[in-house]
Tab-separated table of C-alpha atoms and ligand atoms in Angstrom:
chain	number	residue	atom	x	y	z
A	1	MET	CA	-103.728	42.905	89.883
A	2	TYR	CA	-104.836	39.406	90.741
A	3	PHE	CA	-104.072	38.086	87.256
A	4	ILE	CA	-100.688	39.767	87.138
A	5	GLU	CA	-99.751	38.022	90.381
A	6	MET	CA	-100.858	34.681	89.039
A	7	GLU	CA	-98.827	35.032	85.895
A	8	LYS	CA	-95.770	35.967	87.861
A	9	ASN	CA	-96.123	32.802	89.903
A	10	ILE	CA	-96.289	30.596	86.853
A	11	ASN	CA	-93.279	32.288	85.244
A	12	SER	CA	-91.124	32.101	88.304
A	13	ARG	CA	-91.861	28.405	88.561
A	14	TYR	CA	-90.424	27.977	85.101
A	15	MET	CA	-87.450	30.219	85.790
A	16	ASP	CA	-86.275	27.734	88.393
A	17	ILE	CA	-85.935	25.081	85.742
A	18	ASP	CA	-82.586	24.835	83.991
A	19	ILE	CA	-83.503	23.110	80.735
A	20	ALA	CA	-79.927	22.817	79.455
A	21	LYS	CA	-78.707	21.376	82.730
A	22	ASN	CA	-81.530	18.828	82.953
A	23	LEU	CA	-80.926	17.750	79.364
A	24	GLU	CA	-77.165	17.362	79.833
A	25	ALA	CA	-77.693	15.355	83.024
A	26	ILE	CA	-80.023	12.898	81.283
A	27	LYS	CA	-77.644	12.541	78.334
A	28	GLN	CA	-74.771	11.789	80.725
A	29	GLU	CA	-76.798	9.109	82.375
A	30	LEU	CA	-78.062	7.357	79.234
A	31	PRO	CA	-75.896	4.626	77.695
A	32	GLU	CA	-74.313	5.722	74.425
A	33	GLU	CA	-76.471	3.491	72.255
A	34	VAL	CA	-79.726	4.964	73.585
A	35	GLU	CA	-81.155	7.817	71.507
A	36	LEU	CA	-82.915	10.636	73.330
A	37	VAL	CA	-86.006	12.231	71.807
A	38	VAL	CA	-86.757	15.478	73.644
A	39	ILE	CA	-90.539	15.755	73.854
A	40	SER	CA	-91.373	19.420	73.320
A	41	LYS	CA	-95.187	19.327	73.260
A	42	THR	CA	-96.784	22.395	74.890
A	43	ARG	CA	-93.341	24.081	75.180
A	44	SER	CA	-92.598	27.504	73.723
A	45	HIS	CA	-90.076	28.188	70.982
A	46	GLU	CA	-87.830	29.785	73.617
A	47	GLU	CA	-87.876	26.676	75.775
A	48	ILE	CA	-87.126	24.470	72.775
A	49	MET	CA	-84.247	26.747	71.734
A	50	GLU	CA	-82.706	26.365	75.175
A	51	ALA	CA	-82.497	22.646	74.524
A	52	TYR	CA	-81.413	23.178	70.896
A	53	ASN	CA	-78.560	25.440	71.976
A	54	THR	CA	-76.969	22.580	73.918
A	55	GLY	CA	-76.488	20.894	70.545
A	56	HIS	CA	-79.488	18.615	70.761
A	57	ARG	CA	-81.359	18.115	67.478
A	58	ILE	CA	-83.992	15.391	67.973
A	59	PHE	CA	-87.386	16.591	69.172
A	60	GLY	CA	-90.807	14.954	69.351
A	61	GLU	CA	-94.376	16.216	69.342
A	62	ASN	CA	-97.661	14.377	69.780
A	63	LYS	CA	-100.009	16.658	67.828
A	64	VAL	CA	-99.773	17.620	64.183
A	65	GLN	CA	-101.215	21.076	64.844
A	66	GLU	CA	-98.267	21.792	67.113
A	67	LEU	CA	-95.626	19.930	65.138
A	68	THR	CA	-96.070	21.704	61.802
A	69	PRO	CA	-95.895	25.308	63.079
A	70	LYS	CA	-92.810	24.427	65.134
A	71	TRP	CA	-91.130	22.893	62.093
A	72	GLU	CA	-91.887	26.085	60.175
A	73	ALA	CA	-90.639	28.445	62.881
A	74	LEU	CA	-87.592	26.657	64.305
A	75	PRO	CA	-84.186	25.765	62.799
A	76	ARG	CA	-84.335	23.381	59.857
A	77	ASP	CA	-81.696	21.014	61.161
A	78	ILE	CA	-84.082	19.766	63.856
A	79	GLU	CA	-85.136	16.153	63.318
A	80	TRP	CA	-88.830	16.064	64.154
A	81	HIS	CA	-90.473	12.900	65.443
A	82	MET	CA	-94.222	12.414	65.662
A	83	VAL	CA	-94.769	10.362	68.807
A	84	GLY	CA	-98.533	10.591	69.346
A	85	HIS	CA	-101.506	8.745	67.957
A	86	LEU	CA	-101.918	9.768	64.340
A	87	GLN	CA	-105.063	10.077	62.250
A	88	ARG	CA	-104.804	9.306	58.575
A	89	ASN	CA	-106.122	12.704	57.494
A	90	LYS	CA	-103.258	14.456	59.319
A	91	VAL	CA	-100.374	12.655	57.623
A	92	LYS	CA	-100.277	15.119	54.729
A	93	TYR	CA	-99.290	18.001	57.016
A	94	MET	CA	-96.011	16.412	58.056
A	95	ALA	CA	-95.044	14.195	55.128
A	96	GLU	CA	-92.625	16.810	53.846
A	97	PHE	CA	-90.394	16.861	56.893
A	98	VAL	CA	-91.139	14.292	59.629
A	99	SER	CA	-88.157	12.016	60.273
A	100	LEU	CA	-89.769	9.267	62.364
A	101	ILE	CA	-93.403	8.402	63.109
A	102	HIS	CA	-93.551	6.403	66.355
A	103	ALA	CA	-97.119	5.237	66.794
A	104	VAL	CA	-98.299	3.518	63.622
A	105	ASP	CA	-101.001	0.986	64.381
A	106	SER	CA	-102.498	-0.140	61.078
A	107	LEU	CA	-101.733	-1.058	57.502
A	108	LYS	CA	-104.209	1.612	56.432
A	109	LEU	CA	-102.129	4.290	58.147
A	110	LEU	CA	-98.938	2.943	56.547
A	111	ARG	CA	-100.667	3.121	53.165
A	112	GLU	CA	-101.498	6.779	53.726
A	113	ILE	CA	-97.955	7.582	54.900
A	114	ASN	CA	-96.602	5.834	51.806
A	115	LYS	CA	-98.933	7.834	49.577
A	116	GLN	CA	-98.080	11.208	51.129
A	117	ALA	CA	-94.315	10.504	51.278
A	118	LYS	CA	-94.352	9.694	47.559
A	119	LYS	CA	-95.485	13.246	46.795
A	120	PHE	CA	-92.218	14.504	48.267
A	121	ASP	CA	-90.174	11.634	46.892
A	122	ARG	CA	-89.275	10.635	50.452
A	123	VAL	CA	-89.085	7.407	52.431
A	124	ILE	CA	-90.600	7.951	55.873
A	125	ASN	CA	-89.340	5.776	58.707
A	126	CYS	CA	-91.991	4.460	61.102
A	127	LEU	CA	-92.358	2.378	64.243
A	128	LEU	CA	-95.300	0.084	64.897
A	129	GLN	CA	-96.927	0.623	68.278
A	130	MET	CA	-97.514	-2.530	70.276
A	131	LYS	CA	-100.129	-2.453	72.995
A	132	ILE	CA	-98.392	-3.450	76.218
A	133	ALA	CA	-100.398	-1.501	78.809
A	134	GLN	CA	-103.523	-2.827	80.449
A	135	GLU	CA	-105.224	0.554	80.226
A	136	GLU	CA	-108.013	0.720	77.664
A	137	SER	CA	-106.953	4.242	76.755
A	138	LYS	CA	-103.576	3.210	75.359
A	139	TYR	CA	-103.272	2.478	71.658
A	140	GLY	CA	-101.396	-0.243	69.869
A	141	ILE	CA	-101.674	-3.661	68.279
A	142	THR	CA	-100.635	-7.206	69.157
A	143	ILE	CA	-97.429	-8.898	68.056
A	144	ASP	CA	-99.471	-11.064	65.685
A	145	GLU	CA	-100.967	-8.002	64.039
A	146	ILE	CA	-97.501	-6.470	63.778
A	147	ALA	CA	-96.115	-9.598	62.131
A	148	ALA	CA	-99.088	-9.711	59.757
A	149	ILE	CA	-98.417	-6.130	58.635
A	150	LEU	CA	-94.698	-6.745	58.141
A	151	ASN	CA	-95.353	-9.940	56.189
A	152	SER	CA	-98.096	-8.491	54.020
A	153	GLU	CA	-97.501	-8.110	50.319
A	154	ASP	CA	-99.162	-4.732	50.595
A	155	TYR	CA	-96.495	-3.419	52.986
A	156	GLN	CA	-93.648	-5.091	51.159
A	157	ASN	CA	-94.639	-3.279	47.981
A	158	MET	CA	-94.596	0.155	49.633
A	159	LYS	CA	-91.615	2.151	48.408
A	160	HIS	CA	-92.001	5.299	50.501
A	161	VAL	CA	-92.418	3.946	53.998
A	162	ARG	CA	-90.103	1.750	56.092
A	163	VAL	CA	-90.881	0.137	59.445
A	164	VAL	CA	-87.610	0.402	61.385
A	165	GLY	CA	-88.744	-0.649	64.838
A	166	LEU	CA	-91.358	-0.895	67.561
A	167	MET	CA	-92.755	1.502	70.146
A	168	GLY	CA	-94.792	1.057	73.298
A	169	MET	CA	-96.123	2.816	76.371
A	170	ALA	CA	-96.360	1.131	79.752
A	171	THR	CA	-99.316	1.450	82.087
A	172	PHE	CA	-99.328	4.616	84.207
A	173	THR	CA	-98.802	2.963	87.583
A	174	GLU	CA	-96.481	2.884	90.576
A	175	ASP	CA	-96.179	-0.874	90.227
A	176	GLN	CA	-92.600	-1.321	88.945
A	177	ASP	CA	-93.069	-5.055	88.409
A	178	GLN	CA	-95.976	-4.454	86.108
A	179	ILE	CA	-94.087	-1.823	84.103
A	180	LYS	CA	-91.136	-4.183	83.859
A	181	ARG	CA	-93.325	-7.015	82.612
A	182	GLU	CA	-94.806	-4.731	79.962
A	183	PHE	CA	-91.414	-3.469	78.772
A	184	ASN	CA	-90.058	-7.017	78.713
A	185	SER	CA	-92.950	-8.171	76.553
A	186	LEU	CA	-92.160	-5.431	74.030
A	187	HIS	CA	-88.453	-6.239	74.076
A	188	GLN	CA	-89.267	-9.879	73.483
A	189	ALA	CA	-91.473	-9.026	70.513
A	190	PHE	CA	-88.710	-6.818	69.145
A	191	ASN	CA	-86.148	-9.631	69.430
A	192	GLN	CA	-88.520	-12.015	67.752
A	193	LEU	CA	-89.053	-9.811	64.714
A	194	LYS	CA	-85.915	-7.727	64.350
A	195	ASP	CA	-83.676	-9.979	62.259
A	196	GLU	CA	-86.232	-11.018	59.698
A	197	HIS	CA	-87.614	-7.515	59.277
A	198	GLU	CA	-84.479	-5.449	59.865
A	199	LEU	CA	-85.854	-3.613	62.884
A	200	ARG	CA	-83.312	-1.542	64.805
A	201	ILE	CA	-85.259	0.906	66.988
A	202	LEU	CA	-87.062	0.020	70.199
A	203	SER	CA	-88.768	3.180	71.478
A	204	MET	CA	-89.871	2.824	75.090
A	205	GLY	CA	-89.473	4.932	78.214
A	206	MET	CA	-90.661	8.411	79.266
A	207	SER	CA	-89.776	10.687	82.186
A	208	GLY	CA	-91.348	8.415	84.793
A	209	ASP	CA	-89.989	5.093	83.601
A	210	TYR	CA	-87.013	5.512	81.265
A	211	PRO	CA	-84.319	3.966	83.523
A	212	LEU	CA	-86.401	0.814	83.740
A	213	ALA	CA	-87.082	0.917	79.986
A	214	VAL	CA	-83.359	1.123	79.248
A	215	ALA	CA	-82.690	-1.759	81.626
A	216	CYS	CA	-85.307	-3.727	79.665
A	217	GLY	CA	-83.611	-3.127	76.312
A	218	SER	CA	-84.909	0.209	75.026
A	219	ASN	CA	-82.637	2.083	72.625
A	220	MET	CA	-84.806	5.190	72.216
A	221	VAL	CA	-86.393	7.148	75.079
A	222	ARG	CA	-88.939	9.971	74.807
A	223	ILE	CA	-88.494	12.494	77.606
A	224	GLY	CA	-90.346	15.755	78.216
A	225	SER	CA	-91.132	16.785	81.787
A	226	SER	CA	-87.811	15.668	83.298
A	227	ILE	CA	-86.192	18.255	81.036
A	228	PHE	CA	-88.706	21.101	80.825
A	229	GLY	CA	-90.570	20.657	84.112
A	230	PRO	CA	-94.188	19.674	84.617
A	231	ARG	CA	-96.640	20.519	81.836
A	232	GLN	CA	-99.430	23.023	82.489
A	233	TYR	CA	-101.819	20.983	80.400
A	234	GLN	CA	-101.962	17.625	78.533
B	1	PLP	C1	-95.775	13.318	76.299
B	1	PLP	C2	-95.193	12.062	75.763
B	1	PLP	C3	-93.952	11.590	76.201
B	1	PLP	C4	-93.116	12.302	77.258
B	1	PLP	O1	-93.758	12.367	78.473
B	1	PLP	P1	-92.996	12.906	79.787
B	1	PLP	O2	-93.663	12.207	80.888
B	1	PLP	O3	-93.213	14.378	79.791
B	1	PLP	O4	-91.562	12.566	79.644
B	1	PLP	C5	-93.454	10.424	75.636
B	1	PLP	N1	-94.147	9.754	74.701
B	1	PLP	C6	-95.331	10.169	74.235
B	1	PLP	C7	-96.020	9.370	73.205
B	1	PLP	C8	-95.891	11.339	74.752
B	1	PLP	O5	-97.091	11.746	74.303
């Protein structure tokens, strides 16, 4: 009895959330040139299909063990992005289908992506993650390391991987000035590198900070909880 009651509470919380409506409202609000990646981690197939049925096709996950089964089960015209930190030994599970990898932070990882993409005769687009947050827990590399990767002969000889932009995550804080400084530093790095290296995507902004990210020059936002509601875990 007790457990049944608990489950009912959780479900009714979700039933109050209109996924399609939330998604449409965010799309209305975003400038035309800003791409929306709907972050579907921890969400059920049914929840994802509610978003899909509005016509949306770009979804992102942060774990390979969730991404691959969803790719297998859901419609094939979904463009799947991998937005989370990626270990080299996991690349092989998504090389067949992933359309953009957001958080690449080493030449070694690019080498592995290149190797796995070759097996499927694909070119996988990637973003390099710059560390802009002060938190130790956040991943990413410096602008100098990014430039070194892009200028390396090793990268320039890779035929199955293309760096098409940069990605970053701001510090989790209420301090808007700090977030703004961090986004501006990423935008500046992007402007510095984009012409020489043909970068076109600047992925920054999540549910809590995407309006500020867009104001600071983002052209790709990654939004989960503002569409689906708060996550139960992660
Ligand atoms: C979970 C996640 C998001 C989305 O977070 P929300 O706060 O739910 O919008 C964006 N980017 C990455 C890398 C994530 O892991």
